[in-house]
Each structure stands twice: as structure tokens, then as C-alpha cells.
mmCIF file of C-alpha atoms in Angstrom:
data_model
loop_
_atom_site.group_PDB
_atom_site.id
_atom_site.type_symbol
_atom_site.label_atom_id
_atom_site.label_comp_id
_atom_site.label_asym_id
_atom_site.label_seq_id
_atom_site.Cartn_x
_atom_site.Cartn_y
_atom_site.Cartn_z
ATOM 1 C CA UNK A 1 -42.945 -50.136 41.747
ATOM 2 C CA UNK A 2 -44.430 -47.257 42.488
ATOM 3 C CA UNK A 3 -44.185 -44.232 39.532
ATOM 4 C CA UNK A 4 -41.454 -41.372 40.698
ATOM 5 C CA UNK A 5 -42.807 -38.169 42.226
ATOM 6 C CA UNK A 6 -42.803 -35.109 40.253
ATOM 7 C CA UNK A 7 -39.430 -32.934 40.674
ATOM 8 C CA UNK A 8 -39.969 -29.751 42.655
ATOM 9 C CA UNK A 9 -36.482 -28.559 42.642
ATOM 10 C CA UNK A 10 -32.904 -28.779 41.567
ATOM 11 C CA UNK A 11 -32.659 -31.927 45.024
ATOM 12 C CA UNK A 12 -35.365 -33.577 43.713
ATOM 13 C CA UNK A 13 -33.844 -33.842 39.933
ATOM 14 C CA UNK A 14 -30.485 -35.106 41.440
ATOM 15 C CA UNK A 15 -32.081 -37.932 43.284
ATOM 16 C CA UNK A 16 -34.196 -39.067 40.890
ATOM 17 C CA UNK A 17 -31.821 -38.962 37.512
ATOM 18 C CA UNK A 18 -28.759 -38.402 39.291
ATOM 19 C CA UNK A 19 -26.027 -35.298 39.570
ATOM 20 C CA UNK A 20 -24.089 -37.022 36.138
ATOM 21 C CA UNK A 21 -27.076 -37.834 34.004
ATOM 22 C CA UNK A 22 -28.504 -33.885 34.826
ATOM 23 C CA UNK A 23 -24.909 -32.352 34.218
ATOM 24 C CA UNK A 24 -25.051 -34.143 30.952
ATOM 25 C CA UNK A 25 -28.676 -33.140 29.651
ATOM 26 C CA UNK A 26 -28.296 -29.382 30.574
ATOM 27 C CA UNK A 27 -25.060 -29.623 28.560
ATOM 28 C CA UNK A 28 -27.172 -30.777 25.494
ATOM 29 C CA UNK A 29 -29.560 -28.219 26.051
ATOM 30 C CA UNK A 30 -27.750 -24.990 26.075
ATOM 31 C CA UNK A 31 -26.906 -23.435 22.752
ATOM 32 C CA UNK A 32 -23.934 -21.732 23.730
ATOM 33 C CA UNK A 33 -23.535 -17.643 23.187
ATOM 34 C CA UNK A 34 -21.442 -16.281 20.238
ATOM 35 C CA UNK A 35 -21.255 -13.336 18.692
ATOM 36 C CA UNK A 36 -24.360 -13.076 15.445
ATOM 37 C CA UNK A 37 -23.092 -13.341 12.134
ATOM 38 C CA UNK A 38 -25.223 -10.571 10.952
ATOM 39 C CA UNK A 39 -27.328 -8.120 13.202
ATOM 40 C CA UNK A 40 -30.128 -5.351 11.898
ATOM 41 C CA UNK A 41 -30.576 -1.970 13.444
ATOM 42 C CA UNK A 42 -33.687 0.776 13.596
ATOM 43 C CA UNK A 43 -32.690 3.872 11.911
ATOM 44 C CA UNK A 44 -32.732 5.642 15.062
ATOM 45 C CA UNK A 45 -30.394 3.117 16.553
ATOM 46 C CA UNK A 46 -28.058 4.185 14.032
ATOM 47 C CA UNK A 47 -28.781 7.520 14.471
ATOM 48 C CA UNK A 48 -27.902 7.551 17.721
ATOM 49 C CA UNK A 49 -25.200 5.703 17.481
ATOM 50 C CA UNK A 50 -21.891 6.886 19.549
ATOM 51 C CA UNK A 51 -19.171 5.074 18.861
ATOM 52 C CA UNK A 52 -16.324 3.944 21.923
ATOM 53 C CA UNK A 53 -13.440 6.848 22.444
ATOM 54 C CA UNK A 54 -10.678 4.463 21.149
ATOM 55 C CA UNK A 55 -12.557 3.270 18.286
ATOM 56 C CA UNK A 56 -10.714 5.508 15.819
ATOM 57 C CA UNK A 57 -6.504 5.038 15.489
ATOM 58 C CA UNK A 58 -5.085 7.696 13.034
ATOM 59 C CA UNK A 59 -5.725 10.374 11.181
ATOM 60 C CA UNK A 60 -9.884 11.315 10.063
ATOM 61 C CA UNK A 61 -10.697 7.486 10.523
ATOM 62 C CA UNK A 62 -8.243 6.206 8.136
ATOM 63 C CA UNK A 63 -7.036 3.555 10.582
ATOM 64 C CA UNK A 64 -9.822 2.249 12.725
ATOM 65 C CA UNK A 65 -10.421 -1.041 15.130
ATOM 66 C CA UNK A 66 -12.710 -3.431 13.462
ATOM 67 C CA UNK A 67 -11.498 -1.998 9.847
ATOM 68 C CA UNK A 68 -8.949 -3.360 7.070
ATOM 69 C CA UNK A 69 -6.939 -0.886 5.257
ATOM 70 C CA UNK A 70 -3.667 -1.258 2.577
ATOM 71 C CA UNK A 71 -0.257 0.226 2.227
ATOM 72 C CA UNK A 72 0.664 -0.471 -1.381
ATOM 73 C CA UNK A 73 3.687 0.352 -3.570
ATOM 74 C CA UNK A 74 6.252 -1.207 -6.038
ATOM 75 C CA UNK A 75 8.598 -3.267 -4.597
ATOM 76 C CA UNK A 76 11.659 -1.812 -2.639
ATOM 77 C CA UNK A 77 9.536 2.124 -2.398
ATOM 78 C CA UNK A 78 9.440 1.395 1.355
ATOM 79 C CA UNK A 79 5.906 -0.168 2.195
ATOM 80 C CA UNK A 80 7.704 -2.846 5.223
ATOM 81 C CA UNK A 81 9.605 0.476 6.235
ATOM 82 C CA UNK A 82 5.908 2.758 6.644
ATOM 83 C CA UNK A 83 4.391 -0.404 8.179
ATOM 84 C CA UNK A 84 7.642 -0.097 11.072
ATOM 85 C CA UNK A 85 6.836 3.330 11.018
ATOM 86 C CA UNK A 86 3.172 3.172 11.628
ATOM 87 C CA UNK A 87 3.815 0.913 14.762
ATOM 88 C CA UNK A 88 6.276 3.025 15.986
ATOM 89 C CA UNK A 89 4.236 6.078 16.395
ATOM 90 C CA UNK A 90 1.597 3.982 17.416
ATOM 91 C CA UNK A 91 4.000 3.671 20.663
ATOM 92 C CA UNK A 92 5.016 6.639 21.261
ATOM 93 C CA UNK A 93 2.050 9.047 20.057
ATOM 94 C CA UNK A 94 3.811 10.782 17.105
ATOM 95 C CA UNK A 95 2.417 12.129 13.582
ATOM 96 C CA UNK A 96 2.370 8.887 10.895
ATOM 97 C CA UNK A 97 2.913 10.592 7.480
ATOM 98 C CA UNK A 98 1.621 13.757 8.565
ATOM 99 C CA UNK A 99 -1.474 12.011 10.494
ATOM 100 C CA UNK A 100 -2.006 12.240 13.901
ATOM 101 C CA UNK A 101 -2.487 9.147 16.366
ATOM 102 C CA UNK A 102 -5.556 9.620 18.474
ATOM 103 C CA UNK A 103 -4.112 7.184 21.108
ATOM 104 C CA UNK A 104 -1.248 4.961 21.546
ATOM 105 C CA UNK A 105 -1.413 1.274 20.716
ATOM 106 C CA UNK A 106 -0.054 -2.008 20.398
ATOM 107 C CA UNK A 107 1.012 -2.791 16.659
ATOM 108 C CA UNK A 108 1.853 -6.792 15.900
ATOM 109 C CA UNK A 109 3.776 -7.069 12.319
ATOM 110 C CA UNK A 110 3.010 -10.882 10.934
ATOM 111 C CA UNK A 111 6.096 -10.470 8.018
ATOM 112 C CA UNK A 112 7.079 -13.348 5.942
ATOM 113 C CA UNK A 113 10.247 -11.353 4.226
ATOM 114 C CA UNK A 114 12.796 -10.181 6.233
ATOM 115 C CA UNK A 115 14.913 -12.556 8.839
ATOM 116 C CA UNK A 116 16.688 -11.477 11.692
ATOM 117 C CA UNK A 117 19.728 -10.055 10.505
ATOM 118 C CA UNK A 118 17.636 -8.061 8.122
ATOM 119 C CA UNK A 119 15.392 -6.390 11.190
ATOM 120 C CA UNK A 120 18.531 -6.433 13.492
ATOM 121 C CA UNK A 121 19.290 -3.717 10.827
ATOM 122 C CA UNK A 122 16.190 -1.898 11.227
ATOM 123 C CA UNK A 123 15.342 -1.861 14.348
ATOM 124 C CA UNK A 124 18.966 -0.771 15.801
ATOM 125 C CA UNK A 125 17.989 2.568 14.402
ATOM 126 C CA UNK A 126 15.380 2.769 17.316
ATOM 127 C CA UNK A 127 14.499 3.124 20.838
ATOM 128 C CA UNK A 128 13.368 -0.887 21.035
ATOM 129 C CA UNK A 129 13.739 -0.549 25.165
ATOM 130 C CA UNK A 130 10.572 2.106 24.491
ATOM 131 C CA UNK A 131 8.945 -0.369 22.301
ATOM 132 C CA UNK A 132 9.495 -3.348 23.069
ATOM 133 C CA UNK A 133 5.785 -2.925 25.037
ATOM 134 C CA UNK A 134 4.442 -1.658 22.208
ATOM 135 C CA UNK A 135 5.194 -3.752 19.091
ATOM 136 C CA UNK A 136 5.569 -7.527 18.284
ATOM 137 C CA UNK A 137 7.475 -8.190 15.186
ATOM 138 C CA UNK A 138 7.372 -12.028 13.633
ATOM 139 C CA UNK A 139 10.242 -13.312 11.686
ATOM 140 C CA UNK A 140 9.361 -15.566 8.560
ATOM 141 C CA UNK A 141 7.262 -18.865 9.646
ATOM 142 C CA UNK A 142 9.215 -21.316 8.595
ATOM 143 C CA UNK A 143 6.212 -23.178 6.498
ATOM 144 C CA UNK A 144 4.876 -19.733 5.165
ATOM 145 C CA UNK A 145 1.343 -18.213 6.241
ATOM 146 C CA UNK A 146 -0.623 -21.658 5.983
ATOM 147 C CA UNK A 147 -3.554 -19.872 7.562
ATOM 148 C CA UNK A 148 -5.781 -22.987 7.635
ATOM 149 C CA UNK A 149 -3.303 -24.897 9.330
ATOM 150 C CA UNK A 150 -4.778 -26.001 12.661
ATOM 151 C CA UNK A 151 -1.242 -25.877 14.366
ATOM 152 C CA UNK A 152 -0.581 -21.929 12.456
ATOM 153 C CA UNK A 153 -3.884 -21.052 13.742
ATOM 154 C CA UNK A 154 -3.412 -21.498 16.758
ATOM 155 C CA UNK A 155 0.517 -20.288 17.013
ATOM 156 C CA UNK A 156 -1.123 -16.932 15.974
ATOM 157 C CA UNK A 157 -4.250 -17.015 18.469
ATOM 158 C CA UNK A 158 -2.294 -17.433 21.405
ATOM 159 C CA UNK A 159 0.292 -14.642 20.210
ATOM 160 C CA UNK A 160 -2.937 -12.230 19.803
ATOM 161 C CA UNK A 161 -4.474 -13.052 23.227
ATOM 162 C CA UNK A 162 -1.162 -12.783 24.900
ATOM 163 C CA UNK A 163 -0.139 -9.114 23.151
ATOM 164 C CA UNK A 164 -3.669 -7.932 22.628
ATOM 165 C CA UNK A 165 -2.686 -6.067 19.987
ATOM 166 C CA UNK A 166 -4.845 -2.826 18.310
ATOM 167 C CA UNK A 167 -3.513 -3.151 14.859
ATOM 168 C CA UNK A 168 -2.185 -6.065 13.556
ATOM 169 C CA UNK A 169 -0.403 -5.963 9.710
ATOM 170 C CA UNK A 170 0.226 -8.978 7.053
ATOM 171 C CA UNK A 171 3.378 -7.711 5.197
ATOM 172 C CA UNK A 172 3.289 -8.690 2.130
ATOM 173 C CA UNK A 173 -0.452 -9.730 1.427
ATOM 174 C CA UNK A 174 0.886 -12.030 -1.669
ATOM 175 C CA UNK A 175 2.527 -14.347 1.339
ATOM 176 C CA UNK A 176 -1.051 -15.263 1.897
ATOM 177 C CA UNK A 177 -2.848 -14.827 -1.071
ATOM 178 C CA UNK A 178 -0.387 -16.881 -3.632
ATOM 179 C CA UNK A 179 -3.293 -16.747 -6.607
ATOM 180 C CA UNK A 180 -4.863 -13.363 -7.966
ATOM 181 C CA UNK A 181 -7.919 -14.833 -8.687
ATOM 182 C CA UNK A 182 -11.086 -13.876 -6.882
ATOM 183 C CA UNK A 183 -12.079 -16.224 -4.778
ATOM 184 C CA UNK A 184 -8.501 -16.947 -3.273
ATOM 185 C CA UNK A 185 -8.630 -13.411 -2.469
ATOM 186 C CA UNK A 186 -12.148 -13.641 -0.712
ATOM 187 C CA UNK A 187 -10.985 -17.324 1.423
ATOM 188 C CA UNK A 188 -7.876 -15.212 2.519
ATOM 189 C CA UNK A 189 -9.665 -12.279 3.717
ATOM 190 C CA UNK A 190 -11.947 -14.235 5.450
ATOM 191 C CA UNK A 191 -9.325 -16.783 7.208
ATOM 192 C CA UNK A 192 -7.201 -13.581 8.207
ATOM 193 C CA UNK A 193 -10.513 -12.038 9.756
ATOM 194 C CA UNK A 194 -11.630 -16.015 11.631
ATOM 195 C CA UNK A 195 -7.983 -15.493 13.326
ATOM 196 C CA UNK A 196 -8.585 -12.030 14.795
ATOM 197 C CA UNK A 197 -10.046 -11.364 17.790
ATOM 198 C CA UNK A 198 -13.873 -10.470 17.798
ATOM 199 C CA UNK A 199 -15.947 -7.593 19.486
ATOM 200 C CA UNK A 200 -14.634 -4.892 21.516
ATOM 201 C CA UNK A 201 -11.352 -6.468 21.036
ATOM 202 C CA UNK A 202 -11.102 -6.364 17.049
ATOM 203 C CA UNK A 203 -8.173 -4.813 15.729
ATOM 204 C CA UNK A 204 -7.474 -3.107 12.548
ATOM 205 C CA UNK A 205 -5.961 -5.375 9.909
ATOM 206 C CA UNK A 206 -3.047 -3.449 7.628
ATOM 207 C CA UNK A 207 -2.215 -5.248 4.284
ATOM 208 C CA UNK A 208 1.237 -4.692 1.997
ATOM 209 C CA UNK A 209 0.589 -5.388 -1.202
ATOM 210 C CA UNK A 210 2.654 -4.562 -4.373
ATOM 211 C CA UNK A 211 1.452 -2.756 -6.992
ATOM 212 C CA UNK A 212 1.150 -3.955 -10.728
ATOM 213 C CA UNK A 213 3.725 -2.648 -13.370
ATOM 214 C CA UNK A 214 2.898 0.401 -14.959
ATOM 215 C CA UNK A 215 1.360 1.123 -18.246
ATOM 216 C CA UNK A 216 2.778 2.847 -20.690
ATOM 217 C CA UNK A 217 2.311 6.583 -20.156
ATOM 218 C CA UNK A 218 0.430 5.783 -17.238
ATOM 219 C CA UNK A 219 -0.310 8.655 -14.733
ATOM 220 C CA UNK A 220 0.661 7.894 -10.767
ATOM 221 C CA UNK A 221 1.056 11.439 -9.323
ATOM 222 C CA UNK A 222 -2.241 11.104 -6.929
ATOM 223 C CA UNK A 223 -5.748 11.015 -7.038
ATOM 224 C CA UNK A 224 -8.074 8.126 -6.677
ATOM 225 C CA UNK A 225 -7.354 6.468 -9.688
ATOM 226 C CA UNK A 226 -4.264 5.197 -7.659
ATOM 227 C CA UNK A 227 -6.341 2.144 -6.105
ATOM 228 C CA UNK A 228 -6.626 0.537 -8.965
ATOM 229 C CA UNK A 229 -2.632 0.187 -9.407
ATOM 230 C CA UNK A 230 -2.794 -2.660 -6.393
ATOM 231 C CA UNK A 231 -2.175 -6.102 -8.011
ATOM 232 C CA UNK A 232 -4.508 -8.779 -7.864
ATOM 233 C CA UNK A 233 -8.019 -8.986 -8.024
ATOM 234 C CA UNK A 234 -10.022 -5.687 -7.274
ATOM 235 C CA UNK A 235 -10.848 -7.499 -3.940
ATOM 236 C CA UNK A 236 -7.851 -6.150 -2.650
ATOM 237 C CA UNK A 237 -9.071 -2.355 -3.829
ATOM 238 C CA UNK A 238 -12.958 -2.845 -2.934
ATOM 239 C CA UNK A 239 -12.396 -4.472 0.943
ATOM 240 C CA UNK A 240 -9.890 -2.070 2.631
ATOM 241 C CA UNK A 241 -11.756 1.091 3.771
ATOM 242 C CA UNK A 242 -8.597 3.459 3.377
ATOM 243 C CA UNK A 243 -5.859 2.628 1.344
ATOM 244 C CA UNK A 244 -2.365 4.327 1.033
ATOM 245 C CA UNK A 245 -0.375 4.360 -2.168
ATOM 246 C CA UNK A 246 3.559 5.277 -1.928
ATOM 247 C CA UNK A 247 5.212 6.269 -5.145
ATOM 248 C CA UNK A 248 8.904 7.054 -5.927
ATOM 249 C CA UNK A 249 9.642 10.743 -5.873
ATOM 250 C CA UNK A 250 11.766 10.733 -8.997
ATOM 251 C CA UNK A 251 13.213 7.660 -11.371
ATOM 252 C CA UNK A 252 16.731 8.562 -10.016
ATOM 253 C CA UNK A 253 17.741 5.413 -8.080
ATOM 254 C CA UNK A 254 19.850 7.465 -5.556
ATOM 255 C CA UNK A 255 16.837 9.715 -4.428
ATOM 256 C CA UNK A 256 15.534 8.514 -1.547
ATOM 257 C CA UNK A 257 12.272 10.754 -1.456
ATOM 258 C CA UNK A 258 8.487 8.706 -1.649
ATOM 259 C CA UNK A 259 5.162 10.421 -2.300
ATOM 260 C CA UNK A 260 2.524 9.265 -0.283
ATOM 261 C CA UNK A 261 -1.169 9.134 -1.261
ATOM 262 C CA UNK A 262 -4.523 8.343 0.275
ATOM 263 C CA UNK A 263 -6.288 7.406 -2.526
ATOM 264 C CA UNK A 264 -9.187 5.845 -0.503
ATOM 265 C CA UNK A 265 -11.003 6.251 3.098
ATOM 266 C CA UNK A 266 -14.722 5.210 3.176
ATOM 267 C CA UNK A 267 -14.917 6.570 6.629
ATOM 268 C CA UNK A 268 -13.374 10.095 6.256
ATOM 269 C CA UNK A 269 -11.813 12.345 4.098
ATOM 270 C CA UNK A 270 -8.839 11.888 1.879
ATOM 271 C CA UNK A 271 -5.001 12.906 3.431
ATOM 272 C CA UNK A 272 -3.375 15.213 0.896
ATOM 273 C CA UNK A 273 -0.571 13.819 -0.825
ATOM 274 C CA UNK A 274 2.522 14.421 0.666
ATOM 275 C CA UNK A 275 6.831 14.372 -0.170
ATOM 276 C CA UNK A 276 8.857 12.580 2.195
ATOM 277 C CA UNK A 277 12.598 11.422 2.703
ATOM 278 C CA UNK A 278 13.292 7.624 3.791
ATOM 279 C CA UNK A 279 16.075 7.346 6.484
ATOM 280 C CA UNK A 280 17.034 4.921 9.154
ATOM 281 C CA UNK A 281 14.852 5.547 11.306
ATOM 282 C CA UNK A 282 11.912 6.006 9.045
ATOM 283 C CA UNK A 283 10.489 9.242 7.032
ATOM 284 C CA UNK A 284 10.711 12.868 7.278
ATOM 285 C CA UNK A 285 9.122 15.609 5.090
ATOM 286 C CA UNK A 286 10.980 16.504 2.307
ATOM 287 C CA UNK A 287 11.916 20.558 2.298
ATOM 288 C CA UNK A 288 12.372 20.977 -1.158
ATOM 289 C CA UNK A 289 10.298 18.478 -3.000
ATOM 290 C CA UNK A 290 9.968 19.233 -6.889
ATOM 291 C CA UNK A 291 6.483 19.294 -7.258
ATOM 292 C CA UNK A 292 6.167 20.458 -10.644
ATOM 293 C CA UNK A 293 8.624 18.131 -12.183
ATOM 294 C CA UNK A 294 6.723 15.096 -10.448
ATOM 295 C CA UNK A 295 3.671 15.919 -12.646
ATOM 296 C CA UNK A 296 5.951 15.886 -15.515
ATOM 297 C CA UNK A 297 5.201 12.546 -17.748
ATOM 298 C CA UNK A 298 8.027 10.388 -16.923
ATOM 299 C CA UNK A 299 9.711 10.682 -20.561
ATOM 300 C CA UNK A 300 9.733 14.929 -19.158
ATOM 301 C CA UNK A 301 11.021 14.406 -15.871
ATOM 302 C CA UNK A 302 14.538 15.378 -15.436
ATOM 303 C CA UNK A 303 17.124 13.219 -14.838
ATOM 304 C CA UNK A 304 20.886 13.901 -14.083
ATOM 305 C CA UNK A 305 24.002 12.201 -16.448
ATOM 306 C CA UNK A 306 26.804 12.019 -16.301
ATOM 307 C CA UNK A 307 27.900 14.392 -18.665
ATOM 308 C CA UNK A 308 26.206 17.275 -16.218
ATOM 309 C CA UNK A 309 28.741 15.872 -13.654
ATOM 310 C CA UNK A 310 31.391 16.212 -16.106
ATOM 311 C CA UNK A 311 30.371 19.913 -16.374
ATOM 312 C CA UNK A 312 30.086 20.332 -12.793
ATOM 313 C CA UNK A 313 33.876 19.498 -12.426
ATOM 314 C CA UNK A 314 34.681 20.852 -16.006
ATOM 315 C CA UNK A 315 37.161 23.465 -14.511
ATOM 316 C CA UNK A 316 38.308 21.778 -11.269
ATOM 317 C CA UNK A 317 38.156 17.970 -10.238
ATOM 318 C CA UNK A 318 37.674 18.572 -6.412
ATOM 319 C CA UNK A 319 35.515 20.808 -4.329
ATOM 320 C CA UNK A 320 33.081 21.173 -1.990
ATOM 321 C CA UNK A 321 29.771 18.665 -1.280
ATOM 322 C CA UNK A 322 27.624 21.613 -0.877
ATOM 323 C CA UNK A 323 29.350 23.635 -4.041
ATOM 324 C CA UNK A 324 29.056 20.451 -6.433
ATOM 325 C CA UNK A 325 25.494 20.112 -5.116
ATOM 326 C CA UNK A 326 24.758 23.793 -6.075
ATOM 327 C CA UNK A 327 26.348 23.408 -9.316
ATOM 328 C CA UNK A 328 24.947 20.457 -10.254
ATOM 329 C CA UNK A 329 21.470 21.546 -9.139
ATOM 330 C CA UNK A 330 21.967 25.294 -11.704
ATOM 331 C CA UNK A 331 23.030 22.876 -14.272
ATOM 332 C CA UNK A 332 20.101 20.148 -14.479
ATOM 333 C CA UNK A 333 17.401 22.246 -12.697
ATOM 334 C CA UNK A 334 16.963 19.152 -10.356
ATOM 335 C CA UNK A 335 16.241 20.218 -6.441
ATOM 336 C CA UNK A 336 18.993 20.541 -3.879
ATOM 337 C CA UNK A 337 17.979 17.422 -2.010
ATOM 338 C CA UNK A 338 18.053 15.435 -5.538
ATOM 339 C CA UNK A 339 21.477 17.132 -6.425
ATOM 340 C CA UNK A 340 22.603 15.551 -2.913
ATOM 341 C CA UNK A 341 21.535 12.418 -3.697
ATOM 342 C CA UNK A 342 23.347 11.884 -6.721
ATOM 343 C CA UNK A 343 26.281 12.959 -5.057
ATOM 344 C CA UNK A 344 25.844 10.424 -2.425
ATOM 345 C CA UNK A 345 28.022 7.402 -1.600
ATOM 346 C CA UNK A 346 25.668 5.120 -2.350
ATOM 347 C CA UNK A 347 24.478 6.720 -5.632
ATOM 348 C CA UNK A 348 24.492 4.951 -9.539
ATOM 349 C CA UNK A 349 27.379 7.446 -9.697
ATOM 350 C CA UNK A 350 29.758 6.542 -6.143
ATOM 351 C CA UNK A 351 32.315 4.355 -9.007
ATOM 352 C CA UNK A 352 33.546 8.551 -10.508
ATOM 353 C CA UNK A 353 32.946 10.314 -7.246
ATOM 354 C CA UNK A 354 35.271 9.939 -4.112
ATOM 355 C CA UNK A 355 33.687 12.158 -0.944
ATOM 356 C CA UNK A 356 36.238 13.325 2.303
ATOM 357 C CA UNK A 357 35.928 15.889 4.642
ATOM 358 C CA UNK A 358 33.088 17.310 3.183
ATOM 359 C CA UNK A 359 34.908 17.519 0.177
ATOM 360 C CA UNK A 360 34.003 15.542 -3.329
ATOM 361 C CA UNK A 361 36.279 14.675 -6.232
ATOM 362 C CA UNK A 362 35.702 13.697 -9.564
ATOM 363 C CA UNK A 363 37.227 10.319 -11.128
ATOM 364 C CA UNK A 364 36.560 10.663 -14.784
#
């Protein structure tokens, strides 16, 4: 038999090894494109480096695509109520604890803690008809974050490609990270970061986490030192570029105020700390905050008994909100928004108080 010409093009290849057999070897030849694990640049590249308009979210680069950062507290301070917050302003372009958002954008909230009563309660507070293009809210998986779970991983790929979202947040980070050693820290970084989209389309990853207990005499008024107060491994501190911190405003269970810190932002400078009021909807700036008692050590801070509402009503057992909330404020040197709060209905004193028509009595 005589020997098979030499191929001159693409015709001749498909007669002589056939359409099939030529699909199948340029298959096994192409090394298919990805994005490089690690890439190295001149220092004039970086130099002239200009990053893309929407690169940076809120505030001086403390949220940014591409970039983790944290929103810790102790439990029940109001960290799953600032996360709600941050994706609402996200939506509709207002301040997020006095930052500013540089664009709007999509916000997707992967929480393993609160069902749908629970949010039904939240989120009837709000104008969801104006969100609802903005923000995707999960409810608890029903098997928990397994993040190397083929199946999860792929629940939570197509819900990213669908919304496209610009900031997704894990609330709370100890769903996913169930050991505070090291390395389980590391693996769950790193699975959380294989899930999210790659390139121009990364996000920026938000993480809830808890902070530890406090020492004895143990100082958590501000300053960087607050980073360190996240519990875990110091993965959780050392990862994030920015981290926020919020801190109770006082020990008094019925005041609602939070402090809120920025202990941390590798890419910008630090947001002053700042007094704020939870509500319903979410958090507005506290008017008369108590600075200097904050700073106090917490064994100086003062705190209202209930003898000082026994002296409030000493002469009469039923008066005015705003008059008892004077009083009360002269006697204990506590602000007028704390003397409120411990009027409230809701307060560790509502069982002696009994509020009507703007008028509060006294029940011994």
C-alpha cells in the first residue's frame, strides 16, 4: 500500500485520520485557560497601576471587591443586624455607620442562625419591594455550611452566578469554622474563597464572628488592640484587610446604644469610632452618647438601681416619661437617652414601672 501523503490542510487531516479521531487529539492537546495561581509584576507595572472605578465599595477602601473583611462583637451586640444594614445601603446608596457607599451593589447574606419567622421580623421593618433586587438572604441549610460538599457547592455556585452578587457575607463565621485551631481556620478560608467567583467578578467576602470573653479589667473602648478580641485563631485577625469591632455602649441591658470601631484597614485609613442607637430598622447616631463614662473601667461606669428609681418617685408615684427621665438622669448622672432606656417597656425594670399616655408610674 502505498505510504499516505503529507497533510497540507485541515481537508487533508480529516481524510486521512478522520473528523472523530482529530476532534479527539486536539482535545488532548489543549491545556485549557484558567486564571494563574500566582502572577509577578515590574515595579512600574505596579506603579502604574489604576485600579477599575467600582473596585472600591465603602468608606476609604474598607470594603473592597476581591477583599475579606470582619464584623465582630459579643453575641446579641447586633453584628447579623449591621450585616442587614450594610446590604441595605448597599441598595439604596446611603451612609453605613457613618461611611459612605461609592456605588450601589448587590449584597447576598449566607446565615445559618435565624429562620424565617425570625427575618419575617426583620425585614418587615423595610422597604423589601426596593430590595428585593438588591439583596439575597439564605435561611439556615438544613445540613449546616458543609462547604466541601459537592451537592452544597454547587447549591451556592449557581445562587452566585444567578445574583452576581458584589459582597457576599458568612454570618456567623463559627457555622463554618467549628474548630479554633489553625489549620481549620486556613481550609475554611480557602473553601469559602474556591466557591466565589474569580476575576473581575470577585466579590468582597464579610465574616461575623464573636468575640472572646473579656479579661478581667480588660480595656475595649477602641483602638487597634480591639482585633485581637475576635475568637479563634489569629487567622481570623491576620486575613481580613479591615475589620469592624461593635461594643455595647453601657452594661445596662435596656440601653440599646453600640460603639463601633475600625480597628483594622490595610488598604486605608482607620473610621473613627463612633455611638449609635439600634432600632428596627437598623442604627442611627446616638445624640447624646456619654463618652466620658464609656472610658470609665467597667467597675466606674455608672449604672442605674433601683433605689435611684425609688428616689425619682420618692414624692409622687406617677408623672411624666420625659420628667422621670430628667429626674432620673440629675440623680445618677447617666445621659438622657440612657435615662430613657431604663424607663422603657422592655427594660430589667418594666415588672415596677407601668407607662400610659406618656405618662409613667411607679409599682414599688
Amino acid at each position: 500500500m502505498p505510504p499516505k501523503a503529507a497533510a497540507k490542510d485541515v481537508s487533508d487531516l480529516h481524510q486521512i485520520v478522520g473528523r472523530e479521531n482529530l476532534v479527539r487529539e486536539i482535545q488532548e492537546h489543549i491545556v485549557p485557560l484558567r486564571e494563574p495561581r500566582i502572577r509577578f509584576f515590574l515595579p512600574s507595572e505596579l506603579r502604574d497601576y489604576v485600579p477599575r472605578d467600582d473596585i472600591v465599595l465603602v468608606g476609604e477602601c474598607q470594603i473592597m471587591r476581591g477583599e475579606v473583611f470582619v464584623i465582630g462583637g459579643e453575641p446579641g451586640v447586633g453584628k447579623s443586624k449591621a450585616a442587614t444594614a450594610l446590604a441595605v445601603a448597599g441598595a439604596t446608596g446611603a451612609d453605613w455607620f457613618g461611611m459612605r457607599m461609592h456605588k450601589r451593589f448587590r449584597t447576598m447574606i449566607v446565615q445559618t442562625e435565624n429562620g424565617r419567622y425570625r427575618l419575617q421580623q426583620e425585614y418587615s421593618a423595610l422597604n423589601c419591594e426596593m430590595l428585593d433586587e438588591w439583596i439575597r438572604v439564605s435561611e439556615p441549610p438544613p445540613f449546616g455550611l458543609t462547604l466541601t460538599n459537592e451537592e452544597f457547592q454547587n447549591d451556592i455556585r449557581a445562587a452566585l452566578a444567578s445574583f452576581k452578587p458584589d459582597c457576599v457575607i458568612l454570618d456567623p463565621w463559627n457555622a463554618a469554622a467549628r474548630d479554633d485551631k489553625q489549620k481549620d481556620y486556613v481550609n475554611t478560608f480557602d473553601a469559602l474563597r474556591n466557591l466565589l467567583p474569580t476575576g473581575v467578578d470577585k466579590p468582597a467576602l464579610g465574616i461575623v464572628a464573636h468575640t472572646r470573653k473579656p479579661h478581667p479589667n480588660e480595656k475595649r473602648t477602641g483602638g487597634t488592640g480591639l482585633m485581637h478580641i475576635l475568637s479563634g485563631s489569629y487567622v481570623l485577625a491576620s486575613v481580613p484587610r479591615a475589620m469592624f469591632v461593635m461594643v455595647r455602649g453601657s452594661d445596662e441591658e435596656s440601653d440599646n446604644s453600640v460603639v463601633w470601631c475600625n480597628p483594622k484597614n490595610s488598604n486605608g485609613p482607620l473610621t473613627p469610632r463612633s455611638a449609635w442607637d439600634r432600632n428596627g430598622a437598623g442604627f442611627t447616631p446616638s445624640q447624646d452618647f456619654d463618652w466620658h463614662d464609656f472610658d470609665q473601667p467597667p467597675e466606674n461606669r455608672k449604672r442605674i438601681a433601683l433605689d435611684d428609681l425609688k428616689d425619682v418617685f420618692a414624692e409622687t408615684l406617677e408623672m411624666e416619661l420625659s420628667t422621670a427621665a430628667e429626674k432620673l438622669a440629675d440623680i445618677t448622672g447617666v445621659t438622657r437617652n440612657a435615662a430613657y432606656n431604663a424607663l422603657s417597656k422592655t427594660g430589667r425594670f418594666a415588672s415596677h414601672l407601668q407607662r400610659e399616655n406618656g405618662k409613667i408610674r411607679f409599682k414599688p
